[in-house]
Short mmCIF file of C-alpha atoms in Angstrom, two decimals:
data_model
loop_
_atom_site.label_atom_id
_atom_site.label_comp_id
_atom_site.label_asym_id
_atom_site.label_seq_id
_atom_site.Cartn_x
_atom_site.Cartn_y
_atom_site.Cartn_z
CA UNK K 1 80.31 -43.01 51.90
CA UNK K 2 80.11 -45.16 55.05
CA UNK K 3 79.33 -42.08 57.14
CA UNK K 4 76.59 -41.13 54.67
CA UNK K 5 75.00 -44.56 55.00
CA UNK K 6 75.18 -44.42 58.78
CA UNK K 7 73.21 -41.15 58.73
CA UNK K 8 70.37 -42.49 56.58
CA UNK K 9 68.32 -44.02 59.40
CA UNK K 10 68.40 -40.67 61.20
CA UNK K 11 67.39 -38.88 58.01
CA UNK K 12 64.50 -41.28 57.54
CA UNK K 13 63.33 -40.64 61.09
CA UNK K 14 63.37 -36.88 60.41
CA UNK K 15 61.43 -37.29 57.15
CA UNK K 16 58.80 -39.50 58.80
CA UNK K 17 58.41 -36.91 61.57
CA UNK K 18 57.87 -34.18 58.94
CA UNK K 19 55.28 -36.30 57.12
CA UNK K 20 53.40 -37.08 60.34
CA UNK K 21 53.57 -33.54 61.75
CA UNK K 22 52.65 -31.93 58.44
CA UNK K 23 55.23 -29.18 58.90
CA UNK K 24 58.95 -28.62 59.39
CA UNK K 25 58.38 -26.71 62.62
CA UNK K 26 56.17 -29.44 64.04
CA UNK K 27 58.77 -32.08 63.26
CA UNK K 28 61.49 -29.88 64.74
CA UNK K 29 59.58 -29.55 68.04
CA UNK K 30 59.04 -33.31 68.17
CA UNK K 31 62.71 -34.08 67.49
CA UNK K 32 64.29 -31.29 69.53
CA UNK K 33 65.88 -29.72 66.44
CA UNK K 34 65.60 -26.34 64.78
CA UNK K 35 63.34 -25.95 61.71
CA UNK K 36 66.38 -24.98 59.65
CA UNK K 37 68.15 -28.22 60.65
CA UNK K 38 65.11 -30.25 59.64
CA UNK K 39 64.93 -28.37 56.32
CA UNK K 40 68.61 -29.08 55.61
CA UNK K 41 68.13 -32.81 56.27
CA UNK K 42 65.13 -33.02 53.93
CA UNK K 43 67.05 -31.08 51.27
CA UNK K 44 69.99 -33.48 51.66
CA UNK K 45 67.73 -36.48 51.07
CA UNK K 46 66.18 -34.83 47.99
CA UNK K 47 69.63 -33.98 46.61
CA UNK K 48 70.88 -37.53 47.08
CA UNK K 49 67.76 -39.07 45.49
CA UNK K 50 67.43 -36.47 42.76
CA UNK K 51 63.68 -36.04 43.33
CA UNK K 52 61.41 -33.61 45.14
CA UNK K 53 59.81 -35.19 48.20
CA UNK K 54 57.91 -32.20 49.61
CA UNK K 55 56.01 -29.27 48.15
CA UNK K 56 56.37 -26.38 50.59
CA UNK K 57 54.57 -23.04 50.67
CA UNK K 58 54.41 -20.40 53.38
CA UNK K 59 51.23 -21.99 54.77
CA UNK K 60 51.28 -25.67 53.92
CA UNK K 61 53.37 -28.71 53.20
CA UNK K 62 52.43 -31.82 51.25
CA UNK K 63 54.24 -34.92 50.09
CA UNK K 64 54.82 -35.57 46.40
CA UNK K 65 54.15 -39.05 45.02
CA UNK K 66 57.87 -39.76 45.48
CA UNK K 67 57.63 -38.44 49.03
CA UNK K 68 54.73 -40.83 49.79
CA UNK K 69 56.77 -43.75 48.46
CA UNK K 70 59.87 -42.75 50.42
CA UNK K 71 57.80 -42.22 53.58
CA UNK K 72 56.23 -45.69 53.41
CA UNK K 73 59.63 -47.30 52.87
CA UNK K 74 61.18 -45.26 55.68
CA UNK K 75 58.48 -46.32 58.16
CA UNK K 76 58.98 -49.96 57.24
CA UNK K 77 62.79 -49.75 57.52
CA UNK K 78 62.63 -47.94 60.87
CA UNK K 79 60.10 -50.48 62.16
CA UNK K 80 62.40 -53.29 61.05
CA UNK K 81 65.29 -51.70 62.92
CA UNK K 82 63.16 -51.38 66.05
CA UNK K 83 61.98 -54.97 65.71
CA UNK K 84 65.51 -56.30 65.24
CA UNK K 85 66.82 -54.48 68.29
CA UNK K 86 63.80 -55.51 70.36
CA UNK K 87 64.15 -59.15 69.29
CA UNK K 88 67.81 -59.18 70.30
CA UNK K 89 66.90 -57.66 73.66
CA UNK K 90 63.94 -59.95 74.31
CA UNK K 91 65.94 -62.89 75.71
CA UNK K 92 62.85 -65.06 75.37
CA UNK K 93 60.47 -62.50 76.91
CA UNK K 94 58.49 -60.63 74.22
CA UNK K 95 58.51 -56.91 74.76
CA UNK K 96 57.92 -53.71 72.85
CA UNK K 97 55.00 -52.02 71.10
CA UNK K 98 52.30 -53.74 69.06
CA UNK K 99 49.93 -51.57 67.02
CA UNK K 100 46.52 -53.13 66.44
CA UNK K 101 43.85 -51.86 64.05
CA UNK K 102 40.27 -53.07 64.48
CA UNK K 103 36.83 -52.05 63.26
CA UNK K 104 35.19 -49.60 65.66
CA UNK K 105 32.33 -51.74 66.96
CA UNK K 106 34.06 -55.13 66.95
CA UNK K 107 37.12 -53.60 68.55
CA UNK K 108 35.13 -51.98 71.34
CA UNK K 109 32.86 -54.95 72.00
CA UNK K 110 35.22 -57.89 71.43
CA UNK K 111 38.92 -56.97 71.12
CA UNK K 112 39.26 -54.31 73.85
CA UNK K 113 37.74 -56.51 76.62
CA UNK K 114 40.44 -59.11 75.89
CA UNK K 115 43.37 -56.73 76.29
CA UNK K 116 43.39 -56.69 80.09
CA UNK K 117 44.22 -60.40 80.16
CA UNK K 118 46.79 -60.02 77.38
CA UNK K 119 48.82 -57.26 79.02
CA UNK K 120 48.64 -59.08 82.37
CA UNK K 121 50.08 -62.16 80.65
CA UNK K 122 52.73 -60.15 78.75
CA UNK K 123 53.72 -57.12 80.90
CA UNK K 124 56.65 -56.32 78.60
CA UNK K 125 54.34 -55.56 75.66
CA UNK K 126 52.58 -52.24 75.10
CA UNK K 127 49.47 -52.41 72.93
CA UNK K 128 48.38 -49.41 70.88
CA UNK K 129 44.89 -50.01 69.52
CA UNK K 130 43.27 -47.91 66.80
CA UNK K 131 39.52 -48.37 66.38
CA UNK K 132 38.47 -47.24 62.94
CA UNK K 133 36.39 -48.53 60.05
CA UNK K 134 39.12 -47.40 57.66
CA UNK K 135 41.50 -50.09 56.33
CA UNK K 136 44.87 -49.72 58.08
CA UNK K 137 48.02 -49.70 55.93
CA UNK K 138 49.80 -52.72 57.42
CA UNK K 139 52.48 -53.04 54.68
CA UNK K 140 53.22 -49.33 55.07
CA UNK K 141 53.89 -49.75 58.79
CA UNK K 142 50.73 -48.05 60.09
CA UNK K 143 49.77 -51.16 62.08
CA UNK K 144 51.38 -54.46 63.05
CA UNK K 145 48.10 -56.40 63.14
CA UNK K 146 44.74 -55.57 61.57
CA UNK K 147 41.54 -57.47 62.40
CA UNK K 148 39.39 -57.56 59.27
CA UNK K 149 35.97 -58.90 58.30
CA UNK K 150 34.86 -60.64 55.13
CA UNK K 151 36.81 -61.83 52.09
CA UNK K 152 40.42 -60.65 51.93
CA UNK K 153 41.93 -58.96 48.90
CA UNK K 154 45.08 -60.44 47.36
CA UNK K 155 48.11 -59.01 49.13
CA UNK K 156 51.58 -60.00 50.37
CA UNK K 157 50.25 -60.06 53.93
CA UNK K 158 49.79 -63.20 56.01
CA UNK K 159 46.27 -63.90 57.32
CA UNK K 160 45.17 -66.05 60.25
CA UNK K 161 41.51 -66.86 60.73
CA UNK K 162 40.27 -65.86 64.19
CA UNK K 163 36.64 -66.87 63.78
CA UNK K 164 33.46 -65.74 62.13
CA UNK K 165 30.12 -64.17 62.99
CA UNK K 166 26.52 -64.62 61.93
CA UNK K 167 24.02 -61.87 61.24
CA UNK K 168 20.42 -61.36 62.33
CA UNK K 169 17.51 -59.17 61.25
CA UNK K 170 16.25 -57.26 64.30
CA UNK K 171 13.94 -54.46 65.40
CA UNK K 172 12.77 -52.89 68.65
CA UNK K 173 9.41 -53.90 70.12
CA UNK K 174 8.26 -50.29 69.85
CA UNK K 175 8.86 -50.27 66.09
CA UNK K 176 7.03 -53.58 65.62
CA UNK K 177 4.08 -52.36 67.69
CA UNK K 178 3.81 -49.34 65.42
CA UNK K 179 4.64 -50.85 62.00
CA UNK K 180 3.77 -54.52 62.41
CA UNK K 181 5.95 -57.64 62.31
CA UNK K 182 7.09 -59.01 58.94
CA UNK K 183 6.20 -62.69 58.48
CA UNK K 184 8.07 -63.26 55.23
CA UNK K 185 11.04 -61.50 53.56
CA UNK K 186 8.73 -59.88 50.96
CA UNK K 187 6.97 -58.04 53.81
CA UNK K 188 10.10 -55.89 54.25
CA UNK K 189 8.97 -53.83 51.26
CA UNK K 190 6.51 -52.17 53.67
CA UNK K 191 9.13 -51.47 56.34
CA UNK K 192 11.89 -48.96 57.01
CA UNK K 193 15.08 -51.02 56.56
CA UNK K 194 18.33 -49.54 57.88
CA UNK K 195 21.32 -50.70 55.85
CA UNK K 196 25.09 -50.27 55.49
CA UNK K 197 26.83 -47.83 53.15
CA UNK K 198 30.40 -49.17 53.10
CA UNK K 199 31.89 -50.46 49.85
CA UNK K 200 31.62 -54.19 50.50
CA UNK K 201 28.02 -53.97 51.72
CA UNK K 202 25.59 -56.30 49.95
CA UNK K 203 23.04 -54.75 47.55
CA UNK K 204 20.30 -56.23 49.77
CA UNK K 205 19.76 -58.77 52.53
CA UNK K 206 20.21 -62.52 51.93
CA UNK K 207 17.38 -64.92 52.73
CA UNK K 208 16.52 -68.58 52.11
CA UNK K 209 12.92 -69.42 51.22
CA UNK K 210 11.56 -72.71 49.89
CA UNK K 211 15.12 -74.00 49.62
CA UNK K 212 16.26 -71.08 47.44
CA UNK K 213 18.84 -68.46 48.43
CA UNK K 214 18.28 -64.91 47.19
CA UNK K 215 19.20 -61.29 47.89
CA UNK K 216 16.26 -59.04 48.70
CA UNK K 217 16.76 -55.32 47.95
CA UNK K 218 15.77 -53.16 50.93
CA UNK K 219 15.23 -49.42 51.37
CA UNK K 220 15.02 -47.11 54.31
CA UNK K 221 15.39 -43.56 55.57
CA UNK K 222 18.87 -43.96 57.11
CA UNK K 223 22.04 -45.82 56.09
CA UNK K 224 25.33 -45.94 57.99
CA UNK K 225 28.90 -47.13 57.58
CA UNK K 226 28.96 -49.08 60.86
CA UNK K 227 26.77 -51.51 62.75
CA UNK K 228 26.77 -49.61 66.04
CA UNK K 229 24.92 -46.71 64.42
CA UNK K 230 22.35 -49.07 62.91
CA UNK K 231 21.81 -50.77 66.28
CA UNK K 232 21.34 -47.39 67.99
CA UNK K 233 18.72 -46.42 65.42
CA UNK K 234 16.95 -49.75 65.73
CA UNK K 235 16.88 -49.42 69.52
CA UNK K 236 15.18 -46.04 69.08
CA UNK K 237 12.46 -47.63 66.97
CA UNK K 238 13.53 -46.05 63.68
CA UNK K 239 13.36 -49.27 61.68
CA UNK K 240 14.59 -52.81 61.02
CA UNK K 241 18.28 -53.66 60.51
CA UNK K 242 20.52 -56.66 59.85
CA UNK K 243 23.83 -56.66 61.74
CA UNK K 244 26.56 -58.95 63.05
CA UNK K 245 25.55 -60.89 66.14
CA UNK K 246 28.41 -59.51 68.24
CA UNK K 247 26.59 -56.15 68.14
CA UNK K 248 23.32 -57.33 69.62
CA UNK K 249 23.81 -60.20 72.09
CA UNK K 250 22.99 -58.14 75.20
CA UNK K 251 20.08 -56.33 73.52
CA UNK K 252 18.50 -59.60 72.39
CA UNK K 253 18.90 -61.15 75.85
CA UNK K 254 17.33 -58.08 77.48
CA UNK K 255 14.44 -57.94 74.99
CA UNK K 256 15.43 -54.50 73.72
CA UNK K 257 15.66 -55.99 70.23
CA UNK K 258 13.66 -58.85 68.71
CA UNK K 259 15.00 -61.28 66.06
CA UNK K 260 12.92 -61.35 62.88
CA UNK K 261 12.48 -63.75 59.96
CA UNK K 262 14.68 -66.42 61.56
CA UNK K 263 13.08 -69.28 59.54
CA UNK K 264 14.43 -67.48 56.45
CA UNK K 265 17.94 -66.75 57.83
CA UNK K 266 20.45 -68.31 55.39
CA UNK K 267 22.90 -68.68 58.32
CA UNK K 268 25.65 -67.01 56.30
CA UNK K 269 28.88 -66.36 58.18
CA UNK K 270 31.39 -63.53 57.84
CA UNK K 271 35.01 -64.56 58.41
CA UNK K 272 37.24 -62.64 60.84
CA UNK K 273 41.00 -62.62 60.16
CA UNK K 274 44.13 -61.12 61.66
CA UNK K 275 46.38 -59.84 58.87
CA UNK K 276 50.04 -59.02 59.40
CA UNK K 277 53.51 -59.09 57.85
CA UNK K 278 54.55 -62.71 58.38
CA UNK K 279 57.76 -64.59 57.83
CA UNK K 280 60.64 -65.70 60.06
CA UNK K 281 61.44 -62.10 61.04
CA UNK K 282 58.00 -61.49 62.57
CA UNK K 283 58.59 -60.10 66.08
CA UNK K 284 57.69 -62.34 69.00
CA UNK K 285 55.42 -59.66 70.45
CA UNK K 286 53.26 -59.68 67.30
CA UNK K 287 53.17 -63.47 67.19
CA UNK K 288 52.06 -63.83 70.82
CA UNK K 289 49.28 -61.27 70.34
CA UNK K 290 47.93 -63.11 67.30
CA UNK K 291 48.19 -66.42 69.17
CA UNK K 292 46.28 -64.87 72.08
CA UNK K 293 43.48 -63.54 69.87
CA UNK K 294 43.16 -66.89 68.10
CA UNK K 295 43.04 -68.67 71.46
CA UNK K 296 40.42 -66.38 73.00
CA UNK K 297 38.29 -66.14 69.85
CA UNK K 298 38.75 -69.81 69.04
CA UNK K 299 35.84 -71.78 68.09
CA UNK K 300 35.41 -69.62 65.61
CA UNK K 301 31.98 -68.27 66.08
CA UNK K 302 30.46 -65.13 67.54
CA UNK K 303 26.77 -65.86 67.57
#
């Protein structure tokens, strides 16, 4: 029984490799094993648990619902083992790998430029950064830290506020020369407004007029799931957009974009948080990265 328990971490590592590679042969190449050895290990896990974890055909492999659950738990357990061993080896000097997930544009424009200073300050830490507008599975072990915008859903994760950002309605001078400049929010009905498509996007744009806040529905010929695309389109004179200020600082300064309807800007702010698995067992390398981001983004405000 003790020998069986000692083998379980190795079995979990094999199963995670199969899930990530999408095939027994791919996992075998990664682990330096034969496909038959990998197959026997997966079968041993299934026999012990009494459930089917994989559905295999001659051409494909997919995880069952039980396989997804086991895979998430295995990643977390293996990460905990790595973290425990790394913490014991740290001797006061954080080291190891930290996986960071950030939104594509904010990561490229704000987070990535900070990493040079971080790794210079902490040479024992390796940062793996994933820029994506998809929500990373932090509890499942897909990332150690995720930088997220807006209200946070209820979850067991710990959140630390890094700052916030304002938003501005902008257009290129070429577009305004062709279509005219809106003087009041209602004028946007005559303009091509480029908006977001992602799930938490507002149904319109917020404004404040005569002391009243309201959401103005807008329409346009293009919508996108990220601000960088909207800025690119605005720069090309396609239409008017409303994006986070971190996107457009250089373009506003250079005159490539022009702020619009500023007297009606409600000055709403979107919060930026780091979310992570907290608690006393949080690795030092994760803690120092979060501390660094909070320090460098302190003050809270990006435009």
